[in-house]
Coordinates of C-alpha atoms and ligand atoms in Angstrom, one line a residue:
X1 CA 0.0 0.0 0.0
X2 CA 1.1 3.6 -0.8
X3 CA 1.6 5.7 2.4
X4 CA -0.2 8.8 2.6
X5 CA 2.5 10.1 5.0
X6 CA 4.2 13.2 3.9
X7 CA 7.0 15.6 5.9
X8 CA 6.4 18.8 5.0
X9 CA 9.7 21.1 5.5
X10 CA 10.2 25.2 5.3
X11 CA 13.4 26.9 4.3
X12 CA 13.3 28.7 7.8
X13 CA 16.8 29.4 8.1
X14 CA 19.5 29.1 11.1
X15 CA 19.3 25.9 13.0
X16 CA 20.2 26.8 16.8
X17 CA 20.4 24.7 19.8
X18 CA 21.3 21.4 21.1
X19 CA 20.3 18.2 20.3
X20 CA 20.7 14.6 21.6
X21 CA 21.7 11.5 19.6
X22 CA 20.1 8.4 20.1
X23 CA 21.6 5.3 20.3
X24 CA 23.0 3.8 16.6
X25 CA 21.0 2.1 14.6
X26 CA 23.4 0.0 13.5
X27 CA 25.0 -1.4 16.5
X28 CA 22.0 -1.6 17.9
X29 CA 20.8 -4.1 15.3
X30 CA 23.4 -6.7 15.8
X31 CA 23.7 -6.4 19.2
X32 CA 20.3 -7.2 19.4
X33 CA 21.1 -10.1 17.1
X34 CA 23.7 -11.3 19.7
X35 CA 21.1 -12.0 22.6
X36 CA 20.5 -14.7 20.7
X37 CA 23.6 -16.3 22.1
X38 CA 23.3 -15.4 25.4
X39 CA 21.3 -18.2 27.9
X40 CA 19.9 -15.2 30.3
X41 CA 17.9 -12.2 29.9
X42 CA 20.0 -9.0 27.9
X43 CA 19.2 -5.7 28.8
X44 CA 19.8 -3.0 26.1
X45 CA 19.9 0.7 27.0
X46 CA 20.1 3.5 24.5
X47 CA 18.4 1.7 22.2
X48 CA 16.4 4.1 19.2
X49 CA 12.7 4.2 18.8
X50 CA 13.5 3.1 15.0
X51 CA 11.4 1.0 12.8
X52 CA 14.3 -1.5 11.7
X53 CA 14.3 -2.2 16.1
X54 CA 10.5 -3.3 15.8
X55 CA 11.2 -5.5 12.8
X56 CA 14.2 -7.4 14.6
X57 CA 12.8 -7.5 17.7
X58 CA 9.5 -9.0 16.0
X59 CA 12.0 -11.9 14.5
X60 CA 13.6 -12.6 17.9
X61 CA 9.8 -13.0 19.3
X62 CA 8.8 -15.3 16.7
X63 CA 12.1 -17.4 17.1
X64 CA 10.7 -17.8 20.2
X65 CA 12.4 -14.6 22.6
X66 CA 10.4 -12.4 25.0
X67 CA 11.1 -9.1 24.2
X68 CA 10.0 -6.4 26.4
X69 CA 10.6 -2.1 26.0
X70 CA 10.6 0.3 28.5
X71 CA 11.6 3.8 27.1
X72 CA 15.0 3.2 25.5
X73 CA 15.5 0.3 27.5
X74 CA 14.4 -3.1 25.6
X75 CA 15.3 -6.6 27.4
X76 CA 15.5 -9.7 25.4
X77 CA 14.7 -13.1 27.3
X78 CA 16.8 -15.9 24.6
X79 CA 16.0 -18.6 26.9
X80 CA 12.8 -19.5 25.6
X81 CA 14.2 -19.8 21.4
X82 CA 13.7 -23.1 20.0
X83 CA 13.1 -22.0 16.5
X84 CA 16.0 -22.0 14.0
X85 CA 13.9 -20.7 11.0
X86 CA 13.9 -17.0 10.4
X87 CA 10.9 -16.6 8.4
X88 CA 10.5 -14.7 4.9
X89 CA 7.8 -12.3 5.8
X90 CA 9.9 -10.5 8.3
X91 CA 13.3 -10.6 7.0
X92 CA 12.6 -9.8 3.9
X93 CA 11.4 -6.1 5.6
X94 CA 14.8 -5.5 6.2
X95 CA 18.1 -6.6 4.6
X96 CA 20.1 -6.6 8.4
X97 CA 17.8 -9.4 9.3
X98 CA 20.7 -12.0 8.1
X99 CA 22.4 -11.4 11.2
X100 CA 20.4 -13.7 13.4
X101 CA 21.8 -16.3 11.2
X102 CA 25.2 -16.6 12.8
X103 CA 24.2 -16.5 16.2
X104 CA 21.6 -19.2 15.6
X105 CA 24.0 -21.2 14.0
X106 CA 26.5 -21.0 16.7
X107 CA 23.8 -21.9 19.4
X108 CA 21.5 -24.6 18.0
X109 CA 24.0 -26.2 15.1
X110 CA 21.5 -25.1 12.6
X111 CA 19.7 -22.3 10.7
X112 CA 17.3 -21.1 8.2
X113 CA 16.7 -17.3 7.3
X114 CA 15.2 -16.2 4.5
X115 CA 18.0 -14.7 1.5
X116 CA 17.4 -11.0 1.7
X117 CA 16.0 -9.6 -0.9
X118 CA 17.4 -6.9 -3.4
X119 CA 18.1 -3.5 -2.3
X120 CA 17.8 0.1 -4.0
X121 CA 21.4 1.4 -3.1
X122 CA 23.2 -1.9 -5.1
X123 CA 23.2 -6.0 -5.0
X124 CA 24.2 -6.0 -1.9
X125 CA 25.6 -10.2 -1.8
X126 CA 26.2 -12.0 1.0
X127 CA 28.7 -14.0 0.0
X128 CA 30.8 -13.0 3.0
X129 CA 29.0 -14.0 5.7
X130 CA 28.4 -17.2 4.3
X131 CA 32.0 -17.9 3.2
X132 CA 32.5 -17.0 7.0
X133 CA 30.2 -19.3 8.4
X134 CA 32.1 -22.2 5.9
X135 CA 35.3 -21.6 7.2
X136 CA 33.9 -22.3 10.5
X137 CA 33.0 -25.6 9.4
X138 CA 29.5 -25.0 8.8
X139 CA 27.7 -26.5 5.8
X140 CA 25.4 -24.4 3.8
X141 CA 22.7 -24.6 1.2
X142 CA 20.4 -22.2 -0.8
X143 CA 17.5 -23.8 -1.7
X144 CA 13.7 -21.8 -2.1
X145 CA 15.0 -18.3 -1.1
X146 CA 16.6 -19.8 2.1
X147 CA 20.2 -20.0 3.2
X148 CA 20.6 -23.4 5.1
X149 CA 23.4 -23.7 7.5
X150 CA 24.1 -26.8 9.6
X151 CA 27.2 -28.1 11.4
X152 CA 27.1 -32.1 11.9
X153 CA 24.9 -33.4 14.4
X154 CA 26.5 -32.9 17.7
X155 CA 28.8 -30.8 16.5
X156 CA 29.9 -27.0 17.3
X157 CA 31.2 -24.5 15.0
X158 CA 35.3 -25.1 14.9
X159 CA 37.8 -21.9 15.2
X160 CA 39.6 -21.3 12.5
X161 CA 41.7 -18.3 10.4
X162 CA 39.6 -16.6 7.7
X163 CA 40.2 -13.3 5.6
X164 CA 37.6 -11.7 4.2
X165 CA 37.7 -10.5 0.8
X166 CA 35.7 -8.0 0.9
X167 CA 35.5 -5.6 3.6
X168 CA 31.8 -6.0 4.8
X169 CA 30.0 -4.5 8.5
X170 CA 27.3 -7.4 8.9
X171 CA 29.5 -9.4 7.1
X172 CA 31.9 -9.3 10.3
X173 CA 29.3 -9.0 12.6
X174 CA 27.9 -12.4 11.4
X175 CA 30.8 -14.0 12.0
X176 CA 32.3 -12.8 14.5
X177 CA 29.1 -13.6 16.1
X178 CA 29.1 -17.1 14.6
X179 CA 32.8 -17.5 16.2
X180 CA 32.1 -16.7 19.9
X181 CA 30.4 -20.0 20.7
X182 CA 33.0 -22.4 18.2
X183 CA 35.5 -24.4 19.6
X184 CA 38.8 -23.1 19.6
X185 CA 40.6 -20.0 18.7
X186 CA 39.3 -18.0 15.4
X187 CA 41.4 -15.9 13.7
X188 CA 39.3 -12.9 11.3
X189 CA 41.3 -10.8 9.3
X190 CA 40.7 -7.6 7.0
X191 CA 37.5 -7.3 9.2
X192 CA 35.5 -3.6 9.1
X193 CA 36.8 -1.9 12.1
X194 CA 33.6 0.5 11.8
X195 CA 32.8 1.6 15.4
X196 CA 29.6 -0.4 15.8
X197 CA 31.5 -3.7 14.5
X198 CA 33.3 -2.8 18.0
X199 CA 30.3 -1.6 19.9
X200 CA 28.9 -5.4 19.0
X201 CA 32.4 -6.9 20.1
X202 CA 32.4 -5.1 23.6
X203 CA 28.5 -6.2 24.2
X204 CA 29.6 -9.4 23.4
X205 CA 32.6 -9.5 25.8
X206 CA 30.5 -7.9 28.2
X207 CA 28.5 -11.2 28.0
X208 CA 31.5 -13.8 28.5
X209 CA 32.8 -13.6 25.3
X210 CA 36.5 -13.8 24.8
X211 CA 37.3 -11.2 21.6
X212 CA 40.7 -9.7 21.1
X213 CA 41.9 -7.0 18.9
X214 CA 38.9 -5.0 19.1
X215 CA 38.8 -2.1 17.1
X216 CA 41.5 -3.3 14.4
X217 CA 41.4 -5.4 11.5
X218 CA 41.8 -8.5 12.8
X219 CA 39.4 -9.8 15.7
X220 CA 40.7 -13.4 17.5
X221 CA 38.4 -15.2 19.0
X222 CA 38.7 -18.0 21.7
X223 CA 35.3 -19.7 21.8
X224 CA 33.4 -20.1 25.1
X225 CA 30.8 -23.1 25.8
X226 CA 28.0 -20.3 26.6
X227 CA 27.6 -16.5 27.2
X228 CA 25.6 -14.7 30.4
X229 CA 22.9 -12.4 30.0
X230 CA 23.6 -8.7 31.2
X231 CA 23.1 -4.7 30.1
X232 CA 25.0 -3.1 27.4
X233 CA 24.5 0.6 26.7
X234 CA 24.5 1.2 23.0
X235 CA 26.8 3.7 21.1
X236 CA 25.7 6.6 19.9
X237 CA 25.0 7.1 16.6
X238 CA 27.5 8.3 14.2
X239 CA 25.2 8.8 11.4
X240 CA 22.8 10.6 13.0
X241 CA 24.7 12.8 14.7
X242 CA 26.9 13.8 11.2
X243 CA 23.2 14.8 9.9
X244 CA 22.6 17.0 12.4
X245 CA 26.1 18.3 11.7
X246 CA 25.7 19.3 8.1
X247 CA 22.0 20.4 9.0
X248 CA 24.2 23.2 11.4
X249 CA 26.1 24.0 8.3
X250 CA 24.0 24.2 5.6
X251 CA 21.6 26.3 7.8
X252 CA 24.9 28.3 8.7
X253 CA 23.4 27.6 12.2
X254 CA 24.8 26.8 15.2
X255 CA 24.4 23.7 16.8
X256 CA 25.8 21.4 19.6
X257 CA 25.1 17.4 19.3
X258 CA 25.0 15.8 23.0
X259 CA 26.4 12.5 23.2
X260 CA 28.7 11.7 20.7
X261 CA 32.0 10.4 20.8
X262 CA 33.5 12.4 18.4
X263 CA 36.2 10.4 17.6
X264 CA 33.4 8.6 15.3
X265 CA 32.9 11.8 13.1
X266 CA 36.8 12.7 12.4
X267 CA 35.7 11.9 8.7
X268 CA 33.0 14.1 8.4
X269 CA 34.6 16.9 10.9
X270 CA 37.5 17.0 8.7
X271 CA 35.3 17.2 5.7
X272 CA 33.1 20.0 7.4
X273 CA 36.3 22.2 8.1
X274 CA 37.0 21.6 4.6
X275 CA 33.7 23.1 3.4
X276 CA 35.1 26.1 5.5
X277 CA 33.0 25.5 9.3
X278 CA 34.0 25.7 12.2
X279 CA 34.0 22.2 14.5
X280 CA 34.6 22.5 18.1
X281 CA 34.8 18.9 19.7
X282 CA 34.9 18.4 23.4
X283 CA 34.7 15.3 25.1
X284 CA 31.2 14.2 24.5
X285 CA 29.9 17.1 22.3
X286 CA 30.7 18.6 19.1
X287 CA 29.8 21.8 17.9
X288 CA 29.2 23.1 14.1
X289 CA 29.2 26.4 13.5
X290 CA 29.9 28.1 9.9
X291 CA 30.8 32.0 10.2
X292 CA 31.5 32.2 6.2
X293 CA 28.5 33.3 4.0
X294 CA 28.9 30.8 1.3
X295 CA 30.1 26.8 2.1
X296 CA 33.2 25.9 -0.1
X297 CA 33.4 23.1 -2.5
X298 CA 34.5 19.4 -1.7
X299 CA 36.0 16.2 -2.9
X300 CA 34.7 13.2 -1.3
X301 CA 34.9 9.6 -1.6
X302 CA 33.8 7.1 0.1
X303 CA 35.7 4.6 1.9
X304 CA 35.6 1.9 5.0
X305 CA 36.2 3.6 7.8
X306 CA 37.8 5.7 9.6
X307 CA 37.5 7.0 6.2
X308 CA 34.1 8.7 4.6
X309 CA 31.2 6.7 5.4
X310 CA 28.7 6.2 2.4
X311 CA 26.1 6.7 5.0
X312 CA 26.9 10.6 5.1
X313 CA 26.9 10.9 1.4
X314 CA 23.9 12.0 0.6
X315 CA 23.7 14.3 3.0
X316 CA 27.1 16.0 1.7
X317 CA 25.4 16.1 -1.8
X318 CA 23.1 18.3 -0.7
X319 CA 25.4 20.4 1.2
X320 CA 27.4 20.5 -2.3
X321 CA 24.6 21.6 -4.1
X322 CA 24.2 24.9 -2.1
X323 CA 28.0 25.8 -1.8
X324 CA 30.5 27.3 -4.2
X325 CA 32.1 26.4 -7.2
X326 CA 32.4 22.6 -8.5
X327 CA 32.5 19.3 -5.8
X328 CA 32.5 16.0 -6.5
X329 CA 31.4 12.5 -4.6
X330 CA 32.8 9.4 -5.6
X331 CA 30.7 6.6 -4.0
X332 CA 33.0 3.0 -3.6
X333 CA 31.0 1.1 -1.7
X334 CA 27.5 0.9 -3.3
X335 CA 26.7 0.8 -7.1
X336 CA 23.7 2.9 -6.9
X337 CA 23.5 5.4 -3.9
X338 CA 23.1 8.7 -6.1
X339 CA 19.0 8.3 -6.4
X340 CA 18.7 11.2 -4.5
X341 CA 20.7 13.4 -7.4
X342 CA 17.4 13.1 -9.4
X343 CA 15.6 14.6 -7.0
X344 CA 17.5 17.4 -5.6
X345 CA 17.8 18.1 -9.3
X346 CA 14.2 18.5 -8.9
X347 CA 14.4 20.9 -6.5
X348 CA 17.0 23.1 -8.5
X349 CA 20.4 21.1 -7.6
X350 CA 23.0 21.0 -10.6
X351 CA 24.0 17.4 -10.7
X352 CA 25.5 15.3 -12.8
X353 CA 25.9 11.8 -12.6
X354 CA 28.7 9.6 -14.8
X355 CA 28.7 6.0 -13.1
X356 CA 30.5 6.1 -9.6
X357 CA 30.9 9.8 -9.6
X358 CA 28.7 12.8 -9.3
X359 CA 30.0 16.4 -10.4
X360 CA 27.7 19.2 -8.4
X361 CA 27.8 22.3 -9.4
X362 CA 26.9 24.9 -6.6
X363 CA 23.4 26.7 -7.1
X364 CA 22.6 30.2 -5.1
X365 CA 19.3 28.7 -3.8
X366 CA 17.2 25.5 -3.7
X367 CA 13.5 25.7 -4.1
X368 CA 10.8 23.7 -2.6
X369 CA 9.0 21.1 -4.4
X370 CA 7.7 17.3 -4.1
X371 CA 9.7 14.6 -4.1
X372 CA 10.5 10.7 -3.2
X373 CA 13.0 9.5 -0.8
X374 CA 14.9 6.9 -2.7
X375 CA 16.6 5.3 0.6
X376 CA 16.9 5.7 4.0
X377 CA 20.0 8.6 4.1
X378 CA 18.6 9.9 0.6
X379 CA 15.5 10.9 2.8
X380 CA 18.1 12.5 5.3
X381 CA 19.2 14.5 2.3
X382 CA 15.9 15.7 1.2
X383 CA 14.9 17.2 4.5
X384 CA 18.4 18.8 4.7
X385 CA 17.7 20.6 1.1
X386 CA 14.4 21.3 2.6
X387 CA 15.7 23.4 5.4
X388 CA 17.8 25.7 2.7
X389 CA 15.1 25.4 0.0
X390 CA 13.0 28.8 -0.7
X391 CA 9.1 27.8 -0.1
X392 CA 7.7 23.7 1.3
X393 CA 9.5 20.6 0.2
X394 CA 6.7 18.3 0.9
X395 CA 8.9 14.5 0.9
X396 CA 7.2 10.8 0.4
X397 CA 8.1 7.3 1.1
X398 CA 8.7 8.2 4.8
X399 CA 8.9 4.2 5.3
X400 CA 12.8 4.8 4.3
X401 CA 13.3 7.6 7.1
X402 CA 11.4 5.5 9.8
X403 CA 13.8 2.9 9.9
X404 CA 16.6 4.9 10.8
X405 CA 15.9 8.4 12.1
X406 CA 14.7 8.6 15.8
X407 CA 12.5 11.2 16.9
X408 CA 13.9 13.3 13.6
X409 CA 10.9 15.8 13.3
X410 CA 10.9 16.7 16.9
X411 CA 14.7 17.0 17.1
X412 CA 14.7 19.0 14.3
X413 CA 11.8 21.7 15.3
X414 CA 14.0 21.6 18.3
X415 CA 16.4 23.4 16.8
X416 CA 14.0 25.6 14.6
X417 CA 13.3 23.9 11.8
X418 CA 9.6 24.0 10.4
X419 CA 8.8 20.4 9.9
X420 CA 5.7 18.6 10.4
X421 CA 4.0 15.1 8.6
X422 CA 0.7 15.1 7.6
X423 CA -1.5 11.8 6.3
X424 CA -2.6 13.5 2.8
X425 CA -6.7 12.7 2.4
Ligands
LIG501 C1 26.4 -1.8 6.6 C2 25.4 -0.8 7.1 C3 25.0 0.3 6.1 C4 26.3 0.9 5.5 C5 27.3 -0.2 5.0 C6 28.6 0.3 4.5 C7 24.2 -2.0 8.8 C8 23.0 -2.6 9.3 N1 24.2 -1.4 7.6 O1 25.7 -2.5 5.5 O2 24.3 1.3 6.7 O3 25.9 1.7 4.4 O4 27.5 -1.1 6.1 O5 29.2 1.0 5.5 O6 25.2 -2.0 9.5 N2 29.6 -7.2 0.0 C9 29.9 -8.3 -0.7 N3 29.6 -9.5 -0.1 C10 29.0 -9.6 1.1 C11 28.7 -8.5 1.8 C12 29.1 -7.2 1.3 O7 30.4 -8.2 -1.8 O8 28.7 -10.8 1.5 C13 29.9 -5.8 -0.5 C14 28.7 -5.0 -0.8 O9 28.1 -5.2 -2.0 C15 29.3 -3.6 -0.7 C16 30.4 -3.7 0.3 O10 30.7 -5.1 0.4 O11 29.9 -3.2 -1.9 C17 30.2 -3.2 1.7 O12 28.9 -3.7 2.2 P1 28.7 -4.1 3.7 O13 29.7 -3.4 4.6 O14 28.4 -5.5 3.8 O15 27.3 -3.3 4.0 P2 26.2 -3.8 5.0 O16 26.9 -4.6 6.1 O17 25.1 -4.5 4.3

């Protein structure tokens, strides 16, 4: 069904203020993931108010969990998961729904979850995870849209040394988690060292596990017979917060963002300064401030990180189509993340797209008008246009934001923004 949602957004100048960040969306979905593993009650704190955290947590109930919220508190009871299947319905509602399907390997010997489907941004394999999973001594089958991963009867996962060969988040997160419970000592090299790839490895030590080399390249594993239940407080999120960042420079605003670790953002800081900001960081907080009139051009690309993240793209493209002079974006990671070029063309943007790169020339001004979010940060970069754009950007397909923005509209008016949804008639 087509949703009669729209967000409705004034150029309305400045942003001012603070604002908080929530907790990451995507550490908080494999850490989620990972209670799987555990044989006592988890208790999650910081967790966003996100649709991709309803869809998860909906899996873990029908595997058989007891999943309970209170605020941004949500505790997952494992002890009652029997199931090994992860069914198509849900998964195939979001694409990090693969990531029960190391953990339930690693506890139960078996698993079925449904292949993810295609995705708007690129193919998006997973090849990775399940080359992983192999190397661990699992054995693994696609048959009728389901991946089908056993380890002989009796048997447990065994440790081993494995490269990837592609650097992939969920990809590591998979089997990392896959690893914890295997007999043994596992070696993973060229792993993502993307902070929530941590975030998952610390919640998982915090459990029992025994993970070395957190934070690097190349996580060893020595695998334990069970993990404990306990809390884990979720990072912050990165992505969020660098949207709320270039929202304070595009706006030539001045904003602080509450609980970051700023370390996370040295990619997009540095980028920011580029553009000609200011960005004062203190120990939890960082501050964006531009005192220029007109943003300067950039070169980006993305890149693993600590490199630029292809989750702040879009929102860059849409700071480049208001500054000065000629930038360019050169996207590595996913074949098709420029969607949202069409439509910020639509709203006056000079873009142009040849295959992996996108030239942008600078306009003076944006101007309001309707258009679709393509993906979840391409909606990011429609509001953001929004907030510079002369007259109402009135945005669809809100499904896209949902899943990864919590509490956007509110943090936004916050800060001064004219925002609002309304359900068209
Ligand atoms: C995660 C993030 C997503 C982010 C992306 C890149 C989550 C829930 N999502 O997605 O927001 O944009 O990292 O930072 O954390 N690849 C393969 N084979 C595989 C897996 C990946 O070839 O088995 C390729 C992909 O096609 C892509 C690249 O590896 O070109 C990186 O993708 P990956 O890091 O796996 O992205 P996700 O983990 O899906």
């Amino acid at each position: 069904m087509v949703s009669k949602e729209r967000l409705l957004v004034e150029g309305n100048g400045a942003l001012k203020g603070s604002v908080r960040a929530s907790g990451a969306k995507n550490a908080v979905l494999p850490i989620l993931a990972a209670t799987i593993l555990a044989s006592e009650p988890v208790t999650l704190k910081n967790v966003p108010k996100l649709q991709d955290v309803i869809v998860l947590s909906k899996i873990l109930e029908d595997l058989g969990a007891k999943v309970t919220t209170e605020g941004d508190r949500v505790t997952v009871d494992p002890s009652g998961i029997h199931k090994t299947r992860a069914n198509h319905d849900l998964v195939s509602q979001m694409r990090a729904s693969i990531l029960v399907l190391g953990p339930i390997l690693a506890k139960f010997g078996e698993a079925e979850v449904s292949l993810p489907g295609g995705c708007n941004i690129g193919s998006r394999p997973v090849d990775q995870h399940l080359l992983g999973m192999e190397a661990l001594g699992a054995d693994i089958k696609i048959e009728n849209g389901y991946v089908h991963a056993t380890v002989g009867k009796g048997q447990k996962l065994q440790g081993n040394h494995h490269a990837f060969d592609v650097v992939t988040v969920t990809g590591a997160e998979n089997v990392l988690m896959a690893a914890v419970l295997a007999s043994g000592v596992t070696i993973l090299d060229n792993c993502a060292k993307e902070p929530e790839v941590s975030d998952l490895a610390l919640m998982l030590n915090q459990l029992g596990a025994k993970i070395e080399g957190i934070g690097t390249d190349r996580l060893t594993i020595t695998g334990v017979d069970k993990l404990s239940g306990g809390e884990y407080s979720v990072m912050p999120d990165r992505i969020e917060i660098g949207t709320y960042m270039v929202a304070g420079a595009m706006t030539f605003g001045d904003i602080v963002i509450e609980d970051c670790v700023p370390e996370h953002l040295e990619a997009v800081s540095y980028s920011l300064r580029q553009a000609g900001c200011h960005v004062d960081v203190t120990d939890r907080e960082i501050r964006v401030y531009p005192d220029l009139a007109k943003l300067k051009a950039l070169r980006i690309k993305t890149a693993p990180y600590p490199l630029f993240a292809t989750d702040m793209q879009a929102q860059f493209m849409a700071m480049a189509a208001i500054s000065e002079g000629s930038s360019t974006i050169m996207e590595t990671i996913f074949e098709n993340r420029f969607m949202h070029a069409n439509e910020l063309v639509r709203m006056g943007a000079d873009i142009k797209i040849d295959n992996r790169i996108a030239f942008i020339e600078g306009v003076p001004k944006l101007s309001g008008a309707s258009v679709t979010a393509t993906d979840l940060r391409a909606s990011a970069a429609l509001i953001l246009a929004g907030l510079v754009a002369d007259g109402t950007t009135t945005i669809g397909a809100l499904h896209h934001l949902d899943r990864g923005y919590d509490s956007i509209e509110e943090k936004l008016t916050n800060l001064g923004a004219k925002i609002k949804r309304i359900t068209l008639a």
